[in-house]
């Protein structure tokens, strides 16, 4: 839901009356949604375990910076998905797309050693783009930092 404020009030954030108020700095707009706490299901637990394992790999600072700069260039594309607003969103998308492309990859048990031994395309942003996991952006060949 789009939110408007009277009298020049800036970005209101927080919770009130069953609503969550947020401000998206990239879109420059506030928005609101109903405050909903999801029911914990087996799928939630599975997703949490996979995500925890993916971030247990702990990418290097150079890899994170490459993801951040890739994200900035990605936003200039016409087909850009504006919901991907942080490097960690791109990292998760990359890992899930890689697992979807290769059924032998199990994200629940994936380790840094397995990534390097199998020479998986998530080693660097450049390799991921060349493998077709991420869209091509300007000067993607400069993103060579490894996990």
mmCIF file of C-alpha atoms in Angstrom:
data_model
loop_
_atom_site.group_PDB
_atom_site.id
_atom_site.type_symbol
_atom_site.label_atom_id
_atom_site.label_comp_id
_atom_site.label_asym_id
_atom_site.label_seq_id
_atom_site.Cartn_x
_atom_site.Cartn_y
_atom_site.Cartn_z
ATOM 1 C CA UNK A 1 0.000 0.000 0.000
ATOM 2 C CA UNK A 2 1.365 3.419 -0.902
ATOM 3 C CA UNK A 3 1.571 5.783 2.031
ATOM 4 C CA UNK A 4 1.285 9.574 1.961
ATOM 5 C CA UNK A 5 1.903 11.944 4.850
ATOM 6 C CA UNK A 6 0.561 15.398 5.503
ATOM 7 C CA UNK A 7 2.604 18.421 6.492
ATOM 8 C CA UNK A 8 5.957 17.218 5.169
ATOM 9 C CA UNK A 9 6.457 14.353 7.597
ATOM 10 C CA UNK A 10 9.386 12.253 6.409
ATOM 11 C CA UNK A 11 9.781 8.508 6.428
ATOM 12 C CA UNK A 12 7.835 7.029 9.309
ATOM 13 C CA UNK A 13 9.202 3.640 10.377
ATOM 14 C CA UNK A 14 8.042 1.076 12.864
ATOM 15 C CA UNK A 15 4.851 -0.647 13.937
ATOM 16 C CA UNK A 16 1.500 0.765 14.954
ATOM 17 C CA UNK A 17 -2.058 -0.573 15.038
ATOM 18 C CA UNK A 18 -1.235 -3.858 13.319
ATOM 19 C CA UNK A 19 0.655 -2.139 10.483
ATOM 20 C CA UNK A 20 4.355 -1.980 9.659
ATOM 21 C CA UNK A 21 5.642 1.299 8.211
ATOM 22 C CA UNK A 22 8.821 1.159 6.120
ATOM 23 C CA UNK A 23 10.867 3.432 3.903
ATOM 24 C CA UNK A 24 12.633 2.113 0.789
ATOM 25 C CA UNK A 25 15.667 4.329 0.259
ATOM 26 C CA UNK A 26 16.259 3.068 -3.292
ATOM 27 C CA UNK A 27 12.752 3.876 -4.468
ATOM 28 C CA UNK A 28 12.576 6.954 -2.271
ATOM 29 C CA UNK A 29 9.102 5.995 -1.056
ATOM 30 C CA UNK A 30 7.481 4.911 2.160
ATOM 31 C CA UNK A 31 5.177 1.899 2.187
ATOM 32 C CA UNK A 32 3.104 -0.013 4.678
ATOM 33 C CA UNK A 33 1.917 -3.563 5.105
ATOM 34 C CA UNK A 34 -0.110 -5.556 7.568
ATOM 35 C CA UNK A 35 1.957 -6.961 10.399
ATOM 36 C CA UNK A 36 1.778 -10.722 9.944
ATOM 37 C CA UNK A 37 3.793 -13.258 11.858
ATOM 38 C CA UNK A 38 4.092 -16.380 9.712
ATOM 39 C CA UNK A 39 3.121 -19.776 11.033
ATOM 40 C CA UNK A 40 6.232 -21.856 11.577
ATOM 41 C CA UNK A 41 6.108 -24.817 9.216
ATOM 42 C CA UNK A 42 8.569 -27.467 8.122
ATOM 43 C CA UNK A 43 9.251 -25.414 4.974
ATOM 44 C CA UNK A 44 10.211 -22.363 7.095
ATOM 45 C CA UNK A 45 12.654 -24.450 9.109
ATOM 46 C CA UNK A 46 14.135 -26.000 5.950
ATOM 47 C CA UNK A 47 14.556 -22.579 4.325
ATOM 48 C CA UNK A 48 16.187 -21.226 7.481
ATOM 49 C CA UNK A 49 18.641 -24.129 7.611
ATOM 50 C CA UNK A 50 19.601 -23.695 3.947
ATOM 51 C CA UNK A 51 20.053 -19.937 4.349
ATOM 52 C CA UNK A 52 22.154 -20.390 7.485
ATOM 53 C CA UNK A 53 24.381 -22.879 5.669
ATOM 54 C CA UNK A 54 24.779 -20.590 2.649
ATOM 55 C CA UNK A 55 25.908 -17.715 4.873
ATOM 56 C CA UNK A 56 28.151 -20.049 6.890
ATOM 57 C CA UNK A 57 30.360 -20.095 3.764
ATOM 58 C CA UNK A 58 31.155 -16.477 4.714
ATOM 59 C CA UNK A 59 32.086 -14.717 1.434
ATOM 60 C CA UNK A 60 35.160 -12.479 1.471
ATOM 61 C CA UNK A 61 34.839 -8.705 1.685
ATOM 62 C CA UNK A 62 36.030 -8.385 -1.937
ATOM 63 C CA UNK A 63 33.290 -10.799 -3.063
ATOM 64 C CA UNK A 64 30.706 -8.792 -1.121
ATOM 65 C CA UNK A 65 31.957 -5.567 -2.701
ATOM 66 C CA UNK A 66 31.738 -7.144 -6.155
ATOM 67 C CA UNK A 67 28.148 -8.174 -5.399
ATOM 68 C CA UNK A 68 27.371 -4.628 -4.244
ATOM 69 C CA UNK A 69 28.851 -3.031 -7.390
ATOM 70 C CA UNK A 70 27.140 -5.650 -9.564
ATOM 71 C CA UNK A 71 23.856 -4.759 -7.856
ATOM 72 C CA UNK A 72 24.348 -1.055 -8.620
ATOM 73 C CA UNK A 73 24.872 -1.818 -12.314
ATOM 74 C CA UNK A 74 22.055 -4.362 -12.341
ATOM 75 C CA UNK A 75 19.558 -1.681 -11.298
ATOM 76 C CA UNK A 76 20.263 0.151 -14.569
ATOM 77 C CA UNK A 77 18.964 -2.798 -16.615
ATOM 78 C CA UNK A 78 15.433 -2.663 -17.985
ATOM 79 C CA UNK A 79 14.603 -6.134 -16.672
ATOM 80 C CA UNK A 80 15.989 -5.388 -13.190
ATOM 81 C CA UNK A 81 14.095 -6.846 -10.236
ATOM 82 C CA UNK A 82 13.894 -3.979 -7.758
ATOM 83 C CA UNK A 83 13.198 -6.324 -4.837
ATOM 84 C CA UNK A 84 16.873 -7.364 -4.950
ATOM 85 C CA UNK A 85 18.261 -4.430 -2.993
ATOM 86 C CA UNK A 86 21.206 -5.874 -1.044
ATOM 87 C CA UNK A 87 24.266 -7.945 -1.901
ATOM 88 C CA UNK A 88 22.932 -10.745 0.294
ATOM 89 C CA UNK A 89 19.743 -10.973 -1.817
ATOM 90 C CA UNK A 90 21.889 -11.416 -4.938
ATOM 91 C CA UNK A 91 24.041 -13.971 -3.123
ATOM 92 C CA UNK A 92 20.990 -16.039 -2.155
ATOM 93 C CA UNK A 93 19.530 -15.738 -5.663
ATOM 94 C CA UNK A 94 22.824 -16.865 -7.159
ATOM 95 C CA UNK A 95 23.077 -19.904 -4.884
ATOM 96 C CA UNK A 96 19.471 -21.000 -5.414
ATOM 97 C CA UNK A 97 19.724 -20.535 -9.206
ATOM 98 C CA UNK A 98 22.959 -22.532 -9.221
ATOM 99 C CA UNK A 99 21.292 -25.369 -7.275
ATOM 100 C CA UNK A 100 18.329 -25.284 -9.657
ATOM 101 C CA UNK A 101 20.639 -25.553 -12.688
ATOM 102 C CA UNK A 102 22.654 -28.441 -11.178
ATOM 103 C CA UNK A 103 20.552 -30.973 -9.268
ATOM 104 C CA UNK A 104 23.624 -32.533 -7.639
ATOM 105 C CA UNK A 105 24.189 -29.434 -5.465
ATOM 106 C CA UNK A 106 22.678 -29.724 -1.993
ATOM 107 C CA UNK A 107 22.510 -26.278 -0.400
ATOM 108 C CA UNK A 108 21.952 -27.780 3.068
ATOM 109 C CA UNK A 109 25.455 -29.298 3.065
ATOM 110 C CA UNK A 110 27.378 -27.088 0.618
ATOM 111 C CA UNK A 111 30.808 -26.002 1.884
ATOM 112 C CA UNK A 112 33.514 -23.688 0.632
ATOM 113 C CA UNK A 113 35.766 -26.708 -0.020
ATOM 114 C CA UNK A 114 33.088 -28.353 -2.193
ATOM 115 C CA UNK A 115 32.629 -25.126 -4.164
ATOM 116 C CA UNK A 116 36.343 -24.965 -4.976
ATOM 117 C CA UNK A 117 36.765 -28.702 -5.611
ATOM 118 C CA UNK A 118 33.827 -28.789 -8.043
ATOM 119 C CA UNK A 119 34.766 -25.380 -9.541
ATOM 120 C CA UNK A 120 31.201 -24.101 -9.166
ATOM 121 C CA UNK A 121 30.251 -20.827 -10.886
ATOM 122 C CA UNK A 122 29.520 -19.060 -7.586
ATOM 123 C CA UNK A 123 33.262 -18.731 -6.953
ATOM 124 C CA UNK A 124 33.160 -15.223 -8.432
ATOM 125 C CA UNK A 125 30.538 -12.887 -9.853
ATOM 126 C CA UNK A 126 32.291 -12.997 -13.231
ATOM 127 C CA UNK A 127 31.995 -16.797 -13.394
ATOM 128 C CA UNK A 128 28.351 -16.626 -12.327
ATOM 129 C CA UNK A 129 27.521 -14.172 -15.124
ATOM 130 C CA UNK A 130 29.420 -16.269 -17.676
ATOM 131 C CA UNK A 131 27.501 -19.373 -16.498
ATOM 132 C CA UNK A 132 24.204 -17.542 -17.062
ATOM 133 C CA UNK A 133 23.190 -17.452 -13.389
ATOM 134 C CA UNK A 134 23.176 -13.640 -13.272
ATOM 135 C CA UNK A 135 22.310 -11.184 -16.068
ATOM 136 C CA UNK A 136 25.150 -9.521 -17.975
ATOM 137 C CA UNK A 137 25.920 -5.978 -16.778
ATOM 138 C CA UNK A 138 28.446 -3.409 -17.949
ATOM 139 C CA UNK A 139 32.044 -4.391 -17.160
ATOM 140 C CA UNK A 140 31.122 -7.611 -15.328
ATOM 141 C CA UNK A 141 34.591 -9.001 -16.168
ATOM 142 C CA UNK A 142 36.099 -6.792 -13.449
ATOM 143 C CA UNK A 143 34.260 -8.704 -10.691
ATOM 144 C CA UNK A 144 36.917 -11.351 -10.103
ATOM 145 C CA UNK A 145 37.184 -11.528 -6.296
ATOM 146 C CA UNK A 146 36.633 -15.062 -5.060
ATOM 147 C CA UNK A 147 34.617 -16.362 -2.140
#
